Amino acid sequence: MHHTYDSPAQAKAKKLNQHCVCATLDRPEVVRSLANQLGDNADEMLSSAAWHHFFSDAAVFVPSQDLDHMMAIARALEAATALPDYRRRVLSRAPQSAQADPGPMGAFMGYDFHLSEEGPRLIEVNTNAGGAFLNAALARAQLQCCSGATRVAWAEDFDAAVIAQFENEWRAQRGSGRPKSIAIVDDQPTEQYLYPEFRLAQQLFRDNGIDALIVSPSELRYESGVLYSGDKRIDMVYNRLVDFALEAPEHTALRSAWLDGGAVITPNPFAHALFADKRNLAEWSDPSTLQNWGLSPENVELLRCGIPRTVNVAASNADDLWQQRRQWFFKPVAGYGSKGVYRGSKLTKRTFSQILESDYIAQAYVPPSERLVLVDGERKMLKVDVRLYTYRGNLILAAARLYQGQTTNFRTPGGGFAPILLEQN
């Protein structure tokens, strides 16, 4: 699949991203709609200072062929994860809890891309990608932009796609029916930055006849093959923990329910090992290995172009990586969010020696694209990351994050989540 990056849609999207200053977010509307859905304490959640940088006023323009290309890369990667040799490789280094595969593939897969001059490049995969519910609310509260681009990048019906995904996860393990109760689980959920999102998820489940609780794992207990919160039986867990292997002592009940099949847990340790362990990027970006394992030539080519070359950092390649550090981005294998991530050009010798003592990967650096925004009347160029939220190769929603600095954050004035508007040829 070869792309020339000069189609009319691409030229138009680029021009709009660099020049259009329309503020398309209807802020009162998004606050109204979230307050409606969140009920009682919506105000205190939405008035915190953090929330001011949560949503950008601007939308990001993406050619629809780029979205198609990103989805093709995601599907090629999912085809690779189905190969027996690939599975043997990743499970050989995965924790004990990841060895079981009861069927679920993981709700809300997140694929993060930079839109390079040569086309989209996948920089990261996340199994419990946050933000989808908030991005759906954001996409619904957009005003018309001067460009006339109106098609928002998401499933025909976001709510239906979300419910279908959880029912599908249930059937993958249980065969038929649907869960009666779902627990949305995170450590100290009410303290979490994305707590309003847990509330939106809870509301959606309840509106669709599924009882939903938001609990911390310490409130769960596992008895005679059943997971409980208080005296309530929990059929299914929407897992938002960053203890991906469920190894922490306070996650014992959840871990037992997982190993025992007492509850359907999504995403789970198996899905994390298969998709989100950062060492997997080294396999996906190695065409000859993928070819030997039996991946189709089209998919090998999609991944060769679509995934920046990634290597495991080791004593044997340390000198080369240090010499060429400007070309690399360093990420901890077990990290999440952007903790412990370094751009090679900013590295000191001391930090590099610490990297050598921990588990790190080095990924060829791909500069992100940019989007012009107005901040207090001033023009600023912010970096753009695009995240696709998918389920089994189907798009649920695409969204952008605008930021300044080495990695995405929600502290940049003018930055935050932004909807994606598609440009057609």
C-alpha positions in Angstrom: 0.0 0.0 0.0 1.9 3.0 -1.1 0.9 6.5 -0.3 1.8 9.7 -2.0 1.4 12.6 0.5 0.0 15.2 -1.8 -3.6 14.4 -2.4 -6.1 17.4 -2.3 -7.4 16.3 1.1 -3.9 16.1 2.5 -3.0 19.5 1.2 -6.2 21.0 2.5 -5.9 19.4 6.0 -2.3 20.6 6.3 -3.3 24.1 5.3 -6.2 24.2 7.8 -4.1 22.8 10.6 -1.5 25.6 10.0 -3.9 28.5 9.4 -7.5 27.9 10.6 -8.1 29.6 14.0 -11.8 28.7 14.5 -12.6 27.9 18.1 -15.1 25.1 17.4 -15.7 23.9 20.9 -19.0 25.0 22.4 -17.7 25.1 26.0 -21.1 25.9 27.7 -22.6 23.0 25.7 -20.0 20.4 26.7 -20.2 21.5 30.3 -24.1 21.3 30.1 -24.1 17.9 28.6 -21.5 16.5 31.0 -23.3 18.0 34.0 -26.5 16.4 32.7 -24.9 13.0 32.5 -22.9 13.2 35.6 -25.7 14.5 37.9 -25.1 15.6 41.5 -21.4 16.6 41.9 -20.7 17.4 38.2 -19.9 21.0 39.1 -17.1 20.3 41.4 -15.6 17.8 39.0 -15.8 20.1 36.0 -14.7 23.3 37.8 -11.3 22.1 38.8 -8.3 24.0 37.3 -7.1 20.8 35.6 -10.3 20.7 33.5 -9.5 24.0 31.9 -6.7 22.4 29.9 -8.6 19.2 29.3 -10.4 20.1 26.1 -8.9 22.3 23.4 -11.1 24.9 21.6 -9.7 23.7 18.3 -10.4 20.7 16.1 -7.7 18.8 14.2 -8.1 18.1 10.4 -7.1 14.7 9.2 -7.4 13.4 5.6 -9.9 10.5 5.6 -7.2 8.4 3.7 -4.9 8.9 6.7 -7.6 7.5 9.0 -8.0 4.5 6.7 -4.2 4.0 6.7 -4.1 4.2 10.5 -6.9 1.6 10.8 -5.0 -0.6 8.2 -1.9 -0.5 10.4 -3.9 -1.4 13.5 -5.5 -4.4 11.7 -2.1 -5.5 10.4 -0.8 -5.4 14.0 -3.8 -7.4 15.2 -3.1 -10.0 12.5 0.5 -10.2 13.8 -0.7 -10.8 17.4 -2.7 -13.8 16.2 0.4 -15.7 14.9 1.4 -18.7 17.0 5.2 -17.8 16.8 4.4 -14.2 17.9 2.4 -15.4 20.8 5.1 -17.8 21.9 7.6 -15.0 21.9 5.6 -12.5 23.8 4.2 -15.0 26.4 7.7 -16.3 27.0 8.6 -13.0 28.7 5.2 -12.2 30.1 4.3 -12.6 33.8 2.5 -15.7 35.1 -0.9 -14.0 35.2 -0.7 -13.2 31.5 -0.5 -16.9 30.4 -4.2 -17.5 30.6 -6.4 -16.7 27.6 -10.1 -17.0 28.3 -11.2 -15.2 25.1 -11.7 -11.5 25.6 -9.4 -9.3 23.5 -9.6 -6.1 25.5 -12.2 -3.3 25.4 -11.0 0.2 24.2 -7.7 -0.7 22.5 -5.8 2.5 22.0 -3.5 3.1 19.1 -1.4 6.3 19.3 0.0 7.9 16.1 2.1 10.8 14.9 1.1 12.1 11.5 4.6 12.4 9.9 5.4 14.0 6.5 5.6 10.4 5.1 2.3 9.3 6.6 1.0 8.0 10.0 3.4 6.3 12.3 2.3 4.2 15.3 4.2 5.2 18.4 2.4 3.3 21.1 -0.4 0.8 21.9 -2.4 0.9 25.1 -4.8 -1.7 26.4 -6.7 0.6 28.8 -6.8 3.7 26.8 -8.6 6.5 28.7 -10.6 9.4 27.4 -13.0 7.8 24.9 -16.2 8.8 26.8 -15.0 12.4 27.3 -14.0 12.6 23.6 -17.4 11.5 22.6 -19.0 14.3 24.7 -16.4 16.7 23.1 -17.2 15.6 19.6 -20.9 16.2 20.2 -20.3 19.8 21.3 -18.7 21.2 18.2 -19.7 24.4 16.3 -19.4 24.7 12.5 -15.9 25.6 11.4 -14.9 27.7 8.4 -13.6 24.7 6.6 -17.0 23.1 6.2 -15.5 19.7 7.2 -18.2 18.1 9.3 -17.5 14.4 9.5 -16.3 13.5 12.9 -14.1 10.4 13.1 -16.1 7.9 15.0 -18.4 4.9 14.8 -21.9 5.6 13.5 -23.3 5.3 17.0 -20.7 5.6 19.7 -22.9 4.5 22.6 -24.1 1.4 20.7 -20.5 0.5 19.7 -19.4 0.7 23.3 -22.2 -1.5 24.6 -21.6 -4.0 21.7 -17.9 -4.2 22.6 -18.6 -5.1 26.2 -21.3 -7.7 25.3 -18.8 -9.1 22.8 -16.1 -9.4 25.4 -18.6 -11.2 27.6 -19.6 -13.7 24.9 -15.9 -14.4 24.0 -15.6 -15.9 27.5 -19.1 -17.0 28.5 -20.5 -18.0 25.1 -23.9 -16.3 25.3 -26.0 -13.8 27.2 -24.7 -10.5 28.6 -23.4 -9.3 32.0 -26.0 -8.2 34.6 -23.4 -6.2 36.5 -20.1 -4.4 35.7 -17.6 -3.0 38.1 -15.4 -0.1 36.7 -12.2 -0.7 38.7 -9.3 1.7 39.4 -7.2 2.5 42.5 -8.9 5.3 44.4 -11.3 6.0 41.5 -12.7 9.2 42.9 -9.2 10.7 43.1 -8.5 9.9 39.4 -8.1 12.6 36.9 -10.5 10.7 34.6 -13.1 10.0 37.3 -15.8 11.9 35.3 -15.2 9.4 32.5 -15.9 6.5 34.9 -19.2 8.2 35.7 -20.1 8.5 32.0 -19.3 4.8 31.5 -21.4 3.9 34.5 -24.3 6.0 33.2 -24.1 4.3 29.7 -24.1 0.8 31.2 -27.1 1.6 33.4 -29.0 3.2 30.5 -28.5 -0.1 28.8 -29.9 -2.3 31.6 -26.5 -3.3 33.1 -26.0 -2.5 36.8 -22.6 -0.6 37.1 -20.5 0.3 40.1 -17.3 2.3 40.4 -15.0 0.6 42.9 -11.4 0.4 44.0 -9.9 -3.2 43.9 -9.6 -3.3 47.7 -13.4 -3.2 47.9 -13.7 -6.5 46.0 -13.7 -10.0 47.5 -13.6 -13.3 45.8 -15.5 -16.2 47.4 -16.5 -19.6 46.1 -15.9 -18.7 42.5 -17.8 -15.4 42.6 -16.5 -11.8 42.7 -18.3 -9.5 45.1 -18.4 -5.8 46.0 -20.1 -5.7 49.3 -23.0 -8.2 48.9 -23.3 -7.4 45.1 -22.2 -10.0 42.7 -19.9 -8.7 39.9 -20.1 -10.5 36.5 -17.7 -8.3 34.6 -14.9 -5.9 35.3 -14.0 -2.9 33.2 -10.3 -2.7 34.3 -8.6 0.7 34.4 -5.7 -0.3 36.7 -2.1 0.3 35.6 -0.9 -2.8 37.5 -1.3 -4.6 34.2 -0.4 -8.1 35.6 -2.6 -7.7 38.7 0.4 -8.4 40.9 0.0 -5.9 43.7 -1.2 -7.4 47.0 -4.4 -5.2 47.0 -5.4 -6.7 43.7 -5.6 -10.3 45.0 -9.3 -10.7 44.7 -9.3 -9.4 41.1 -6.3 -11.6 40.3 -8.0 -14.7 41.7 -11.2 -14.0 39.8 -9.1 -13.5 36.6 -7.0 -16.7 37.0 -10.1 -18.7 38.0 -12.4 -17.3 35.3 -14.8 -16.2 38.1 -15.4 -12.9 36.3 -14.9 -11.6 32.8 -12.1 -9.0 33.0 -11.4 -6.5 30.2 -8.7 -5.4 29.4 -6.7 -8.2 31.1 -3.1 -9.3 31.7 -3.2 -11.5 28.5 -4.3 -8.6 26.3 -1.6 -6.4 27.8 1.1 -8.9 27.1 -0.1 -9.4 23.6 -0.5 -5.8 22.7 0.8 -3.2 25.1 4.1 -4.5 26.4 6.5 -2.0 24.7 9.0 -4.7 23.8 6.4 -5.9 21.2 7.2 -2.8 19.1 10.6 -4.4 18.4 8.9 -7.4 16.9 6.3 -5.4 14.9 9.0 -3.2 13.4 11.2 -6.2 12.3 9.9 -7.2 8.8 12.1 -10.3 8.4 10.9 -11.8 11.7 7.2 -11.1 10.9 7.7 -12.7 7.5 9.3 -15.8 9.0 6.3 -16.1 11.4 3.9 -16.1 8.5 2.5 -12.6 8.4 1.1 -11.7 4.9 3.3 -9.6 2.7 0.8 -6.7 2.7 0.7 -6.6 6.5 4.5 -6.9 6.8 4.7 -3.9 4.5 2.1 -1.9 6.4 4.0 -2.5 9.7 7.4 -1.9 8.1 6.3 1.6 7.0 3.9 2.3 9.8 5.9 1.5 12.9 9.1 3.3 13.7 12.1 1.0 14.2 12.3 -0.1 17.8 15.1 -1.9 19.7 15.5 -3.2 23.2 18.2 -1.1 25.0 21.1 -3.4 26.1 24.8 -3.3 26.9 25.5 -4.6 23.4 23.9 -1.6 21.6 24.5 1.1 24.3 27.4 2.8 22.5 25.6 3.0 19.2 22.4 4.3 20.8 24.4 6.9 22.8 26.2 8.1 19.6 23.0 8.3 17.6 20.8 9.4 20.6 19.3 12.4 18.7 17.5 9.9 16.4 15.9 7.9 19.2 13.2 8.3 21.8 13.6 6.2 25.0 10.7 4.6 26.8 10.6 2.3 29.9 9.2 -1.2 29.1 6.9 -1.2 32.1 6.0 2.5 32.0 2.6 4.0 31.2 1.5 7.6 30.5 4.7 9.4 29.9 6.6 8.6 33.0 10.4 8.1 32.5 10.2 8.9 28.8 13.2 10.7 27.2 13.9 12.3 23.9 17.4 11.3 22.9 18.5 14.9 22.1 17.8 15.9 25.7 19.6 13.0 27.4 22.5 13.4 29.8 25.2 10.7 30.3 23.9 10.2 33.8 20.3 9.6 32.8 21.5 7.3 30.0 23.4 5.2 32.5 20.1 4.9 34.6 18.3 3.8 31.4 20.9 1.1 30.9 20.2 -0.2 34.4 16.4 -0.5 33.8 14.3 -2.1 31.1 14.0 0.4 28.2 13.2 0.4 24.5 14.6 2.9 22.0 12.2 4.0 19.3 13.2 5.9 16.1 12.0 9.5 16.7 9.1 10.6 14.6 8.3 14.3 15.0 4.6 14.9 15.5 2.5 17.2 13.2 1.4 20.5 14.5 -1.9 22.5 14.9 -2.2 26.3 15.2 -4.3 27.4 18.2 -5.2 30.8 19.6 -4.2 31.2 23.3 -5.4 34.5 24.7 -5.3 36.0 21.3 -1.8 34.8 20.5 -1.0 32.2 17.8 0.7 29.1 19.1 1.7 25.9 17.3 1.0 22.8 19.4 2.1 19.2 18.7 -0.5 16.6 17.7 -1.0 13.0 18.7 -3.8 11.0 17.3 -5.4 8.2 19.2 -7.7 5.6 17.7 -10.0 3.8 20.2 -10.8 0.5 18.5 -12.3 -2.9 19.2 -11.2 -6.0 17.2 -10.1 -3.9 14.2 -13.2 -1.6 14.2 -13.0 2.1 15.0 -15.0 3.3 18.0 -13.6 6.8 18.0 -10.6 8.8 16.9 -9.4 11.9 18.8 -6.4 14.1 19.0 -4.4 15.5 21.9 -2.7 18.9 21.5 0.4 19.6 23.7 3.8 21.2 24.1 6.9 19.5 25.5 8.3 16.0 25.1 5.1 14.1 25.6 1.3 14.6 25.7 0.1 16.2 28.9 -3.0 18.1 30.0 -1.1 21.2 31.2 -0.6 23.1 28.0 -2.7 26.3 27.6 -4.8 25.8 24.5 -4.1 22.1 24.5 -6.0 19.0 25.6 -8.3 16.6 23.8 -9.4 17.8 20.4 -11.9 16.2 18.0 -10.8 15.0 14.5 -12.6 16.4 11.5 -12.1 14.4 8.3 -11.2 15.9 5.0 -12.4 13.9 1.9 -10.6 14.0 -1.5 
